[in-house]
JSON list of C-alpha atoms in Angstrom, two decimals:
[
{"chain": "A", "resi": 22, "resn": "MET", "atom": "CA", "xyz": [-16.28, -7.05, -74.88]},
{"chain": "A", "resi": 23, "resn": "SER", "atom": "CA", "xyz": [-16.96, -5.07, -71.68]},
{"chain": "A", "resi": 24, "resn": "LEU", "atom": "CA", "xyz": [-14.77, -5.65, -68.65]},
{"chain": "A", "resi": 25, "resn": "LEU", "atom": "CA", "xyz": [-17.52, -6.08, -66.04]},
{"chain": "A", "resi": 26, "resn": "ASN", "atom": "CA", "xyz": [-21.11, -7.14, -66.51]},
{"chain": "A", "resi": 27, "resn": "ASP", "atom": "CA", "xyz": [-24.00, -6.73, -64.09]},
{"chain": "A", "resi": 28, "resn": "LYS", "atom": "CA", "xyz": [-23.32, -8.11, -60.57]},
{"chain": "A", "resi": 29, "resn": "GLU", "atom": "CA", "xyz": [-19.67, -8.75, -61.38]},
{"chain": "A", "resi": 30, "resn": "ARG", "atom": "CA", "xyz": [-16.72, -7.49, -59.36]},
{"chain": "A", "resi": 31, "resn": "LEU", "atom": "CA", "xyz": [-12.97, -7.28, -59.84]},
{"chain": "A", "resi": 32, "resn": "ASP", "atom": "CA", "xyz": [-10.90, -9.01, -57.15]},
{"chain": "A", "resi": 33, "resn": "ASP", "atom": "CA", "xyz": [-7.19, -8.51, -56.46]},
{"chain": "A", "resi": 34, "resn": "LEU", "atom": "CA", "xyz": [-5.35, -11.85, -56.18]},
{"chain": "A", "resi": 35, "resn": "GLN", "atom": "CA", "xyz": [-2.51, -10.15, -54.27]},
{"chain": "A", "resi": 36, "resn": "PHE", "atom": "CA", "xyz": [0.05, -11.92, -56.42]},
{"chain": "A", "resi": 37, "resn": "LYS", "atom": "CA", "xyz": [2.03, -10.28, -59.24]},
{"chain": "A", "resi": 38, "resn": "ASN", "atom": "CA", "xyz": [-0.73, -7.67, -59.73]},
{"chain": "A", "resi": 39, "resn": "LEU", "atom": "CA", "xyz": [-3.17, -10.31, -60.98]},
{"chain": "A", "resi": 40, "resn": "LYS", "atom": "CA", "xyz": [-6.90, -9.58, -60.99]},
{"chain": "A", "resi": 41, "resn": "ILE", "atom": "CA", "xyz": [-9.92, -11.82, -61.52]},
{"chain": "A", "resi": 42, "resn": "ILE", "atom": "CA", "xyz": [-13.56, -11.19, -62.41]},
{"chain": "A", "resi": 43, "resn": "GLN", "atom": "CA", "xyz": [-16.21, -12.85, -60.25]},
{"chain": "A", "resi": 44, "resn": "ASN", "atom": "CA", "xyz": [-19.99, -12.75, -60.04]},
{"chain": "A", "resi": 45, "resn": "LYS", "atom": "CA", "xyz": [-21.64, -12.77, -56.62]},
{"chain": "A", "resi": 46, "resn": "ASP", "atom": "CA", "xyz": [-24.57, -14.79, -58.02]},
{"chain": "A", "resi": 47, "resn": "ARG", "atom": "CA", "xyz": [-22.31, -17.52, -59.38]},
{"chain": "A", "resi": 48, "resn": "TYR", "atom": "CA", "xyz": [-19.77, -19.84, -57.84]},
{"chain": "A", "resi": 49, "resn": "CYS", "atom": "CA", "xyz": [-16.72, -17.89, -56.65]},
{"chain": "A", "resi": 50, "resn": "PHE", "atom": "CA", "xyz": [-13.36, -19.56, -56.11]},
{"chain": "A", "resi": 51, "resn": "SER", "atom": "CA", "xyz": [-12.40, -20.65, -52.61]},
{"chain": "A", "resi": 52, "resn": "ALA", "atom": "CA", "xyz": [-9.22, -21.51, -50.71]},
{"chain": "A", "resi": 53, "resn": "ASP", "atom": "CA", "xyz": [-9.28, -24.93, -52.37]},
{"chain": "A", "resi": 54, "resn": "ALA", "atom": "CA", "xyz": [-8.18, -23.47, -55.72]},
{"chain": "A", "resi": 55, "resn": "VAL", "atom": "CA", "xyz": [-5.35, -21.48, -54.14]},
{"chain": "A", "resi": 56, "resn": "LEU", "atom": "CA", "xyz": [-4.10, -24.53, -52.23]},
{"chain": "A", "resi": 57, "resn": "LEU", "atom": "CA", "xyz": [-4.15, -26.64, -55.39]},
{"chain": "A", "resi": 58, "resn": "SER", "atom": "CA", "xyz": [-2.19, -24.03, -57.37]},
{"chain": "A", "resi": 59, "resn": "HIS", "atom": "CA", "xyz": [0.45, -24.16, -54.63]},
{"chain": "A", "resi": 60, "resn": "PHE", "atom": "CA", "xyz": [0.53, -27.98, -54.42]},
{"chain": "A", "resi": 61, "resn": "MET", "atom": "CA", "xyz": [0.86, -28.57, -58.16]},
{"chain": "A", "resi": 62, "resn": "TYR", "atom": "CA", "xyz": [3.80, -28.03, -60.50]},
{"chain": "A", "resi": 63, "resn": "VAL", "atom": "CA", "xyz": [4.04, -27.64, -64.27]},
{"chain": "A", "resi": 64, "resn": "GLY", "atom": "CA", "xyz": [7.24, -27.16, -66.28]},
{"chain": "A", "resi": 65, "resn": "THR", "atom": "CA", "xyz": [7.97, -24.35, -68.71]},
{"chain": "A", "resi": 66, "resn": "LYS", "atom": "CA", "xyz": [7.90, -26.72, -71.69]},
{"chain": "A", "resi": 67, "resn": "GLU", "atom": "CA", "xyz": [4.68, -28.46, -70.65]},
{"chain": "A", "resi": 68, "resn": "VAL", "atom": "CA", "xyz": [1.01, -28.10, -71.61]},
{"chain": "A", "resi": 69, "resn": "LEU", "atom": "CA", "xyz": [-1.45, -27.79, -68.72]},
{"chain": "A", "resi": 70, "resn": "LEU", "atom": "CA", "xyz": [-5.18, -28.55, -68.87]},
{"chain": "A", "resi": 71, "resn": "ASP", "atom": "CA", "xyz": [-7.34, -27.06, -66.12]},
{"chain": "A", "resi": 72, "resn": "ILE", "atom": "CA", "xyz": [-10.58, -29.04, -65.85]},
{"chain": "A", "resi": 73, "resn": "GLY", "atom": "CA", "xyz": [-13.55, -26.99, -64.62]},
{"chain": "A", "resi": 74, "resn": "THR", "atom": "CA", "xyz": [-11.60, -23.76, -64.74]},
{"chain": "A", "resi": 75, "resn": "GLY", "atom": "CA", "xyz": [-14.57, -21.68, -63.54]},
{"chain": "A", "resi": 76, "resn": "SER", "atom": "CA", "xyz": [-13.51, -18.04, -63.56]},
{"chain": "A", "resi": 77, "resn": "GLY", "atom": "CA", "xyz": [-9.98, -19.10, -64.52]},
{"chain": "A", "resi": 78, "resn": "ILE", "atom": "CA", "xyz": [-8.37, -18.79, -61.09]},
{"chain": "A", "resi": 79, "resn": "ILE", "atom": "CA", "xyz": [-6.03, -21.83, -61.21]},
{"chain": "A", "resi": 80, "resn": "ALA", "atom": "CA", "xyz": [-5.07, -21.27, -64.85]},
{"chain": "A", "resi": 81, "resn": "ILE", "atom": "CA", "xyz": [-4.15, -17.63, -64.13]},
{"chain": "A", "resi": 82, "resn": "LEU", "atom": "CA", "xyz": [-2.16, -18.47, -60.99]},
{"chain": "A", "resi": 83, "resn": "ALA", "atom": "CA", "xyz": [-0.37, -21.35, -62.76]},
{"chain": "A", "resi": 84, "resn": "ALA", "atom": "CA", "xyz": [0.61, -19.05, -65.64]},
{"chain": "A", "resi": 85, "resn": "ALA", "atom": "CA", "xyz": [2.15, -16.55, -63.22]},
{"chain": "A", "resi": 86, "resn": "LYS", "atom": "CA", "xyz": [3.83, -19.13, -60.95]},
{"chain": "A", "resi": 87, "resn": "TYR", "atom": "CA", "xyz": [5.15, -21.68, -63.44]},
{"chain": "A", "resi": 88, "resn": "ASN", "atom": "CA", "xyz": [5.02, -20.09, -66.93]},
{"chain": "A", "resi": 89, "resn": "PRO", "atom": "CA", "xyz": [4.15, -23.33, -68.79]},
{"chain": "A", "resi": 90, "resn": "LYS", "atom": "CA", "xyz": [4.25, -23.52, -72.56]},
{"chain": "A", "resi": 91, "resn": "LYS", "atom": "CA", "xyz": [0.44, -23.42, -72.84]},
{"chain": "A", "resi": 92, "resn": "ILE", "atom": "CA", "xyz": [-2.63, -23.63, -70.61]},
{"chain": "A", "resi": 93, "resn": "TYR", "atom": "CA", "xyz": [-6.11, -24.73, -71.64]},
{"chain": "A", "resi": 94, "resn": "GLY", "atom": "CA", "xyz": [-8.97, -24.07, -69.26]},
{"chain": "A", "resi": 95, "resn": "VAL", "atom": "CA", "xyz": [-12.13, -26.05, -69.98]},
{"chain": "A", "resi": 96, "resn": "GLU", "atom": "CA", "xyz": [-15.43, -24.89, -68.51]},
{"chain": "A", "resi": 97, "resn": "ILE", "atom": "CA", "xyz": [-18.91, -26.23, -69.27]},
{"chain": "A", "resi": 98, "resn": "GLN", "atom": "CA", "xyz": [-20.81, -23.14, -68.07]},
{"chain": "A", "resi": 99, "resn": "LYS", "atom": "CA", "xyz": [-20.90, -20.44, -70.74]},
{"chain": "A", "resi": 100, "resn": "GLU", "atom": "CA", "xyz": [-21.14, -17.51, -68.33]},
{"chain": "A", "resi": 101, "resn": "GLN", "atom": "CA", "xyz": [-18.23, -18.77, -66.23]},
{"chain": "A", "resi": 102, "resn": "ALA", "atom": "CA", "xyz": [-16.14, -19.37, -69.35]},
{"chain": "A", "resi": 103, "resn": "ASP", "atom": "CA", "xyz": [-16.91, -15.83, -70.52]},
{"chain": "A", "resi": 104, "resn": "MET", "atom": "CA", "xyz": [-15.69, -14.39, -67.22]},
{"chain": "A", "resi": 105, "resn": "ALA", "atom": "CA", "xyz": [-12.54, -16.48, -67.47]},
{"chain": "A", "resi": 106, "resn": "VAL", "atom": "CA", "xyz": [-11.84, -15.18, -70.99]},
{"chain": "A", "resi": 107, "resn": "ARG", "atom": "CA", "xyz": [-12.14, -11.57, -69.80]},
{"chain": "A", "resi": 108, "resn": "SER", "atom": "CA", "xyz": [-9.94, -12.25, -66.75]},
{"chain": "A", "resi": 109, "resn": "VAL", "atom": "CA", "xyz": [-7.29, -13.81, -69.00]},
{"chain": "A", "resi": 110, "resn": "GLU", "atom": "CA", "xyz": [-7.38, -10.77, -71.28]},
{"chain": "A", "resi": 111, "resn": "LEU", "atom": "CA", "xyz": [-7.28, -8.37, -68.33]},
{"chain": "A", "resi": 112, "resn": "ASN", "atom": "CA", "xyz": [-4.07, -9.98, -67.08]},
{"chain": "A", "resi": 113, "resn": "GLY", "atom": "CA", "xyz": [-2.43, -9.99, -70.51]},
{"chain": "A", "resi": 114, "resn": "LEU", "atom": "CA", "xyz": [-2.35, -13.78, -70.68]},
{"chain": "A", "resi": 115, "resn": "SER", "atom": "CA", "xyz": [-4.31, -14.42, -73.89]},
{"chain": "A", "resi": 116, "resn": "ASN", "atom": "CA", "xyz": [-1.24, -15.83, -75.63]},
{"chain": "A", "resi": 117, "resn": "LYS", "atom": "CA", "xyz": [-0.66, -18.23, -72.74]},
{"chain": "A", "resi": 118, "resn": "ILE", "atom": "CA", "xyz": [-4.19, -19.31, -71.72]},
{"chain": "A", "resi": 119, "resn": "THR", "atom": "CA", "xyz": [-7.05, -20.49, -73.94]},
{"chain": "A", "resi": 120, "resn": "ILE", "atom": "CA", "xyz": [-10.51, -20.98, -72.43]},
{"chain": "A", "resi": 121, "resn": "ILE", "atom": "CA", "xyz": [-12.71, -23.68, -73.96]},
{"chain": "A", "resi": 122, "resn": "ASN", "atom": "CA", "xyz": [-16.47, -23.70, -73.33]},
{"chain": "A", "resi": 123, "resn": "LYS", "atom": "CA", "xyz": [-17.12, -27.44, -73.50]},
{"chain": "A", "resi": 124, "resn": "SER", "atom": "CA", "xyz": [-17.66, -30.43, -71.24]},
{"chain": "A", "resi": 125, "resn": "ILE", "atom": "CA", "xyz": [-14.56, -32.42, -70.35]},
{"chain": "A", "resi": 126, "resn": "GLN", "atom": "CA", "xyz": [-16.28, -35.55, -71.65]},
{"chain": "A", "resi": 127, "resn": "ASP", "atom": "CA", "xyz": [-16.58, -33.96, -75.10]},
{"chain": "A", "resi": 128, "resn": "LEU", "atom": "CA", "xyz": [-13.06, -32.54, -74.98]},
{"chain": "A", "resi": 129, "resn": "SER", "atom": "CA", "xyz": [-11.63, -35.98, -74.18]},
{"chain": "A", "resi": 130, "resn": "GLU", "atom": "CA", "xyz": [-12.91, -37.19, -77.57]},
{"chain": "A", "resi": 131, "resn": "ASP", "atom": "CA", "xyz": [-10.99, -34.42, -79.38]},
{"chain": "A", "resi": 132, "resn": "GLN", "atom": "CA", "xyz": [-7.77, -35.89, -80.78]},
{"chain": "A", "resi": 133, "resn": "ASN", "atom": "CA", "xyz": [-6.02, -32.53, -80.36]},
{"chain": "A", "resi": 134, "resn": "PHE", "atom": "CA", "xyz": [-6.21, -32.96, -76.59]},
{"chain": "A", "resi": 135, "resn": "ASN", "atom": "CA", "xyz": [-5.19, -36.57, -76.05]},
{"chain": "A", "resi": 136, "resn": "CYS", "atom": "CA", "xyz": [-1.61, -36.07, -74.88]},
{"chain": "A", "resi": 137, "resn": "VAL", "atom": "CA", "xyz": [-1.33, -33.17, -72.43]},
{"chain": "A", "resi": 138, "resn": "ASP", "atom": "CA", "xyz": [1.56, -33.17, -69.96]},
{"chain": "A", "resi": 139, "resn": "CYS", "atom": "CA", "xyz": [-0.34, -32.11, -66.89]},
{"chain": "A", "resi": 140, "resn": "ILE", "atom": "CA", "xyz": [-3.93, -31.77, -65.65]},
{"chain": "A", "resi": 141, "resn": "CYS", "atom": "CA", "xyz": [-5.23, -29.88, -62.63]},
{"chain": "A", "resi": 142, "resn": "CYS", "atom": "CA", "xyz": [-8.77, -30.12, -61.33]},
{"chain": "A", "resi": 143, "resn": "ASN", "atom": "CA", "xyz": [-10.94, -28.72, -58.56]},
{"chain": "A", "resi": 144, "resn": "PRO", "atom": "CA", "xyz": [-14.07, -30.73, -59.41]},
{"chain": "A", "resi": 145, "resn": "PRO", "atom": "CA", "xyz": [-17.57, -30.76, -57.89]},
{"chain": "A", "resi": 146, "resn": "TYR", "atom": "CA", "xyz": [-17.17, -32.45, -54.51]},
{"chain": "A", "resi": 147, "resn": "LYS", "atom": "CA", "xyz": [-20.67, -33.64, -53.69]},
{"chain": "A", "resi": 148, "resn": "GLU", "atom": "CA", "xyz": [-22.67, -36.53, -55.12]},
{"chain": "A", "resi": 149, "resn": "VAL", "atom": "CA", "xyz": [-26.08, -35.52, -56.42]},
{"chain": "A", "resi": 150, "resn": "ASP", "atom": "CA", "xyz": [-27.87, -37.26, -53.54]},
{"chain": "A", "resi": 151, "resn": "SER", "atom": "CA", "xyz": [-25.47, -35.80, -50.94]},
{"chain": "A", "resi": 152, "resn": "GLY", "atom": "CA", "xyz": [-26.70, -32.69, -49.18]},
{"chain": "A", "resi": 153, "resn": "GLU", "atom": "CA", "xyz": [-29.03, -29.97, -50.37]},
{"chain": "A", "resi": 154, "resn": "VAL", "atom": "CA", "xyz": [-28.58, -28.93, -54.00]},
{"chain": "A", "resi": 155, "resn": "SER", "atom": "CA", "xyz": [-28.57, -25.16, -54.52]},
{"chain": "A", "resi": 156, "resn": "GLU", "atom": "CA", "xyz": [-31.48, -23.63, -56.43]},
{"chain": "A", "resi": 157, "resn": "ASN", "atom": "CA", "xyz": [-28.85, -21.51, -58.18]},
{"chain": "A", "resi": 158, "resn": "SER", "atom": "CA", "xyz": [-27.98, -23.67, -61.21]},
{"chain": "A", "resi": 159, "resn": "SER", "atom": "CA", "xyz": [-24.46, -22.25, -61.55]},
{"chain": "A", "resi": 160, "resn": "ILE", "atom": "CA", "xyz": [-23.59, -23.02, -57.93]},
{"chain": "A", "resi": 161, "resn": "ALA", "atom": "CA", "xyz": [-25.30, -26.42, -58.13]},
{"chain": "A", "resi": 162, "resn": "LEU", "atom": "CA", "xyz": [-23.19, -27.43, -61.16]},
{"chain": "A", "resi": 163, "resn": "SER", "atom": "CA", "xyz": [-20.00, -26.28, -59.43]},
{"chain": "A", "resi": 164, "resn": "CYS", "atom": "CA", "xyz": [-20.68, -28.06, -56.13]},
{"chain": "A", "resi": 165, "resn": "HIS", "atom": "CA", "xyz": [-22.59, -31.23, -57.09]},
{"chain": "A", "resi": 166, "resn": "GLU", "atom": "CA", "xyz": [-21.74, -33.94, -59.61]},
{"chain": "A", "resi": 167, "resn": "ILE", "atom": "CA", "xyz": [-24.63, -33.06, -61.89]},
{"chain": "A", "resi": 168, "resn": "LYS", "atom": "CA", "xyz": [-22.61, -32.87, -65.12]},
{"chain": "A", "resi": 169, "resn": "LEU", "atom": "CA", "xyz": [-19.35, -34.54, -64.02]},
{"chain": "A", "resi": 170, "resn": "ASN", "atom": "CA", "xyz": [-18.76, -37.28, -61.46]},
{"chain": "A", "resi": 171, "resn": "LEU", "atom": "CA", "xyz": [-15.54, -38.96, -60.34]},
{"chain": "A", "resi": 172, "resn": "LYS", "atom": "CA", "xyz": [-15.97, -41.91, -62.67]},
{"chain": "A", "resi": 173, "resn": "GLU", "atom": "CA", "xyz": [-16.44, -39.65, -65.72]},
{"chain": "A", "resi": 174, "resn": "LEU", "atom": "CA", "xyz": [-13.61, -37.37, -64.62]},
{"chain": "A", "resi": 175, "resn": "MET", "atom": "CA", "xyz": [-11.02, -40.12, -64.30]},
{"chain": "A", "resi": 176, "resn": "LYS", "atom": "CA", "xyz": [-12.10, -41.75, -67.53]},
{"chain": "A", "resi": 177, "resn": "SER", "atom": "CA", "xyz": [-11.52, -38.43, -69.29]},
{"chain": "A", "resi": 178, "resn": "VAL", "atom": "CA", "xyz": [-8.19, -37.90, -67.54]},
{"chain": "A", "resi": 179, "resn": "ASP", "atom": "CA", "xyz": [-6.98, -41.28, -68.78]},
{"chain": "A", "resi": 180, "resn": "LYS", "atom": "CA", "xyz": [-7.83, -40.25, -72.36]},
{"chain": "A", "resi": 181, "resn": "LEU", "atom": "CA", "xyz": [-6.27, -36.79, -72.10]},
{"chain": "A", "resi": 182, "resn": "LEU", "atom": "CA", "xyz": [-2.98, -37.43, -70.26]},
{"chain": "A", "resi": 183, "resn": "LYS", "atom": "CA", "xyz": [0.11, -38.65, -72.06]},
{"chain": "A", "resi": 184, "resn": "PHE", "atom": "CA", "xyz": [1.93, -41.66, -70.58]},
{"chain": "A", "resi": 185, "resn": "LYS", "atom": "CA", "xyz": [3.69, -40.54, -67.37]},
{"chain": "A", "resi": 186, "resn": "GLY", "atom": "CA", "xyz": [1.62, -37.36, -67.43]},
{"chain": "A", "resi": 187, "resn": "ARG", "atom": "CA", "xyz": [0.45, -35.94, -64.08]},
{"chain": "A", "resi": 188, "resn": "ILE", "atom": "CA", "xyz": [-2.85, -34.96, -62.54]},
{"chain": "A", "resi": 189, "resn": "TYR", "atom": "CA", "xyz": [-3.17, -32.70, -59.51]},
{"chain": "A", "resi": 190, "resn": "MET", "atom": "CA", "xyz": [-6.53, -32.59, -57.78]},
{"chain": "A", "resi": 191, "resn": "VAL", "atom": "CA", "xyz": [-8.18, -31.25, -54.65]},
{"chain": "A", "resi": 192, "resn": "HIS", "atom": "CA", "xyz": [-11.22, -33.06, -53.27]},
{"chain": "A", "resi": 193, "resn": "ARG", "atom": "CA", "xyz": [-13.08, -33.96, -50.07]},
{"chain": "A", "resi": 194, "resn": "ALA", "atom": "CA", "xyz": [-11.00, -36.07, -47.72]},
{"chain": "A", "resi": 195, "resn": "ASP", "atom": "CA", "xyz": [-13.94, -38.36, -46.90]},
{"chain": "A", "resi": 196, "resn": "ARG", "atom": "CA", "xyz": [-14.06, -39.54, -50.53]},
{"chain": "A", "resi": 197, "resn": "ILE", "atom": "CA", "xyz": [-10.44, -40.68, -50.66]},
{"chain": "A", "resi": 198, "resn": "ALA", "atom": "CA", "xyz": [-11.27, -44.40, -51.05]},
{"chain": "A", "resi": 199, "resn": "GLU", "atom": "CA", "xyz": [-13.50, -43.71, -54.06]},
{"chain": "A", "resi": 200, "resn": "ILE", "atom": "CA", "xyz": [-10.93, -41.33, -55.54]},
{"chain": "A", "resi": 201, "resn": "ILE", "atom": "CA", "xyz": [-8.11, -43.89, -55.34]},
{"chain": "A", "resi": 202, "resn": "PHE", "atom": "CA", "xyz": [-10.36, -46.62, -56.77]},
{"chain": "A", "resi": 203, "resn": "GLU", "atom": "CA", "xyz": [-11.34, -44.54, -59.80]},
{"chain": "A", "resi": 204, "resn": "MET", "atom": "CA", "xyz": [-7.78, -43.34, -60.38]},
{"chain": "A", "resi": 205, "resn": "LYS", "atom": "CA", "xyz": [-6.29, -46.84, -60.37]},
{"chain": "A", "resi": 206, "resn": "LYS", "atom": "CA", "xyz": [-9.13, -48.18, -62.51]},
{"chain": "A", "resi": 207, "resn": "ASN", "atom": "CA", "xyz": [-8.19, -45.59, -65.16]},
{"chain": "A", "resi": 208, "resn": "ASN", "atom": "CA", "xyz": [-4.42, -46.15, -65.20]},
{"chain": "A", "resi": 209, "resn": "ILE", "atom": "CA", "xyz": [-3.67, -43.26, -62.83]},
{"chain": "A", "resi": 210, "resn": "GLU", "atom": "CA", "xyz": [-1.42, -44.18, -59.91]},
{"chain": "A", "resi": 211, "resn": "PRO", "atom": "CA", "xyz": [-1.73, -42.00, -56.79]},
{"chain": "A", "resi": 212, "resn": "LYS", "atom": "CA", "xyz": [1.79, -40.79, -55.96]},
{"chain": "A", "resi": 213, "resn": "GLU", "atom": "CA", "xyz": [1.55, -37.88, -53.49]},
{"chain": "A", "resi": 214, "resn": "MET", "atom": "CA", "xyz": [-1.11, -36.83, -50.99]},
{"chain": "A", "resi": 215, "resn": "ARG", "atom": "CA", "xyz": [-1.59, -34.09, -48.44]},
{"chain": "A", "resi": 216, "resn": "LEU", "atom": "CA", "xyz": [-4.45, -33.76, -45.98]},
{"chain": "A", "resi": 217, "resn": "VAL", "atom": "CA", "xyz": [-5.85, -30.32, -45.14]},
{"chain": "A", "resi": 218, "resn": "ALA", "atom": "CA", "xyz": [-7.69, -29.26, -41.99]},
{"chain": "A", "resi": 219, "resn": "PRO", "atom": "CA", "xyz": [-9.47, -25.92, -41.39]},
{"chain": "A", "resi": 220, "resn": "LYS", "atom": "CA", "xyz": [-7.84, -25.66, -37.96]},
{"chain": "A", "resi": 221, "resn": "VAL", "atom": "CA", "xyz": [-5.38, -27.49, -35.72]},
{"chain": "A", "resi": 222, "resn": "ASN", "atom": "CA", "xyz": [-7.19, -30.30, -33.84]},
{"chain": "A", "resi": 223, "resn": "LYS", "atom": "CA", "xyz": [-10.07, -30.25, -36.34]},
{"chain": "A", "resi": 224, "resn": "PRO", "atom": "CA", "xyz": [-10.86, -33.17, -38.72]},
{"chain": "A", "resi": 225, "resn": "PHE", "atom": "CA", "xyz": [-9.28, -33.13, -42.16]},
{"chain": "A", "resi": 226, "resn": "HIS", "atom": "CA", "xyz": [-11.78, -31.90, -44.74]},
{"chain": "A", "resi": 227, "resn": "LEU", "atom": "CA", "xyz": [-9.71, -31.76, -47.95]},
{"chain": "A", "resi": 228, "resn": "ILE", "atom": "CA", "xyz": [-7.08, -33.84, -49.67]},
{"chain": "A", "resi": 229, "resn": "LEU", "atom": "CA", "xyz": [-4.56, -32.74, -52.30]},
{"chain": "A", "resi": 230, "resn": "ILE", "atom": "CA", "xyz": [-3.54, -35.54, -54.66]},
{"chain": "A", "resi": 231, "resn": "LYS", "atom": "CA", "xyz": [-0.92, -36.03, -57.35]},
{"chain": "A", "resi": 232, "resn": "GLY", "atom": "CA", "xyz": [-1.33, -38.96, -59.72]},
{"chain": "A", "resi": 233, "resn": "ILE", "atom": "CA", "xyz": [0.79, -40.24, -62.61]},
{"chain": "A", "resi": 234, "resn": "LYS", "atom": "CA", "xyz": [-0.57, -42.09, -65.62]},
{"chain": "A", "resi": 235, "resn": "GLY", "atom": "CA", "xyz": [1.21, -45.43, -65.77]},
{"chain": "A", "resi": 236, "resn": "GLY", "atom": "CA", "xyz": [3.14, -44.67, -62.59]},
{"chain": "A", "resi": 237, "resn": "LYS", "atom": "CA", "xyz": [4.54, -47.30, -60.23]},
{"chain": "A", "resi": 238, "resn": "PRO", "atom": "CA", "xyz": [2.71, -48.02, -56.95]},
{"chain": "A", "resi": 239, "resn": "GLY", "atom": "CA", "xyz": [3.82, -46.12, -53.88]},
{"chain": "A", "resi": 240, "resn": "VAL", "atom": "CA", "xyz": [2.43, -43.01, -52.19]},
{"chain": "A", "resi": 241, "resn": "LYS", "atom": "CA", "xyz": [4.35, -40.18, -50.53]},
{"chain": "A", "resi": 242, "resn": "TRP", "atom": "CA", "xyz": [2.43, -38.45, -47.73]},
{"chain": "A", "resi": 243, "resn": "HIS", "atom": "CA", "xyz": [3.23, -34.80, -47.14]},
{"chain": "A", "resi": 244, "resn": "ASN", "atom": "CA", "xyz": [2.88, -33.24, -43.70]},
{"chain": "A", "resi": 245, "resn": "PRO", "atom": "CA", "xyz": [-0.72, -32.14, -43.04]},
{"chain": "A", "resi": 246, "resn": "LEU", "atom": "CA", "xyz": [-1.65, -28.55, -43.87]},
{"chain": "A", "resi": 247, "resn": "PHE", "atom": "CA", "xyz": [-3.54, -26.54, -41.27]},
{"chain": "A", "resi": 248, "resn": "ILE", "atom": "CA", "xyz": [-5.30, -23.38, -42.39]},
{"chain": "A", "resi": 249, "resn": "ALA", "atom": "CA", "xyz": [-5.62, -21.94, -38.86]},
{"chain": "A", "resi": 250, "resn": "ASP", "atom": "CA", "xyz": [-3.90, -22.57, -35.54]},
{"chain": "A", "resi": 251, "resn": "VAL", "atom": "CA", "xyz": [-5.63, -23.45, -32.26]},
{"chain": "A", "resi": 252, "resn": "ASN", "atom": "CA", "xyz": [-6.49, -19.77, -31.73]},
{"chain": "A", "resi": 253, "resn": "GLY", "atom": "CA", "xyz": [-8.08, -19.40, -35.15]},
{"chain": "A", "resi": 254, "resn": "ASN", "atom": "CA", "xyz": [-5.22, -17.37, -36.65]},
{"chain": "A", "resi": 255, "resn": "GLU", "atom": "CA", "xyz": [-3.76, -18.16, -40.07]},
{"chain": "A", "resi": 256, "resn": "THR", "atom": "CA", "xyz": [-0.76, -20.49, -39.89]},
{"chain": "A", "resi": 257, "resn": "GLU", "atom": "CA", "xyz": [2.58, -19.28, -41.20]},
{"chain": "A", "resi": 258, "resn": "GLU", "atom": "CA", "xyz": [2.37, -21.65, -44.16]},
{"chain": "A", "resi": 259, "resn": "ILE", "atom": "CA", "xyz": [-1.02, -20.27, -45.17]},
{"chain": "A", "resi": 260, "resn": "LYS", "atom": "CA", "xyz": [0.38, -16.74, -44.95]},
{"chain": "A", "resi": 261, "resn": "ILE", "atom": "CA", "xyz": [3.13, -17.76, -47.36]},
{"chain": "A", "resi": 262, "resn": "ILE", "atom": "CA", "xyz": [0.70, -19.48, -49.74]},
{"chain": "A", "resi": 263, "resn": "TYR", "atom": "CA", "xyz": [-1.52, -16.39, -49.79]},
{"chain": "A", "resi": 264, "resn": "ASN", "atom": "CA", "xyz": [1.44, -14.03, -49.98]},
{"chain": "A", "resi": 265, "resn": "ARG", "atom": "CA", "xyz": [0.40, -12.39, -46.68]},
{"chain": "A", "resi": 266, "resn": "ASN", "atom": "CA", "xyz": [4.06, -11.66, -45.93]},
{"chain": "A", "resi": 267, "resn": "GLY", "atom": "CA", "xyz": [4.49, -9.62, -49.09]},
{"chain": "A", "resi": 268, "resn": "ARG", "atom": "CA", "xyz": [6.43, -12.27, -50.96]},
{"chain": "A", "resi": 269, "resn": "VAL", "atom": "CA", "xyz": [6.01, -12.62, -54.74]}
]
């Protein structure tokens, strides 16, 4: 298996010498994935399932940050899954991370995956009839709910998580009512939330959510996260999250 295929590049994650393969003609990871990897937590004895792993960014960061027992990254797009496999191998994480090229709906019917400890997910944000759908099929599948919508996602999460298992998700802030509705309908209780804004004094555009299967009602709100200050410079917290200050 070659390291890089046509139109692919190797990006430095600036964290523990990790690298990742990306293709400029396919969906590339954004700040959302990095923020989610920072917001979530998985224990060293736990099994993590990364839904819609894409090029494997969250799975790779989670392996380096938390060292869980095992990570499964599920990705419906064959080309994306292939890139993730090569990125996992490049970082020497093949014994820790397994990439599965399958839809999450199909995986949820597999009895080997019906009791994971923790799930993380950076799903498609946009409904099919919301905004212009990219002519690039890979980008369209990553951004719009063509193959996976919130209802299907939460139904699958309910099947896959063990009782008291956790899900961590990043999504659009303006869909919070729908997100909470679908979570509670599928036995997932929202427990922690954090709003994210691109800049101080700008509207919140993202929300980070932690849910627990079979959890008790009650939500903890974290302080809002601002990516940039009023002058457009990265906030100190973002510098820490991105390791701008040289911390490992």
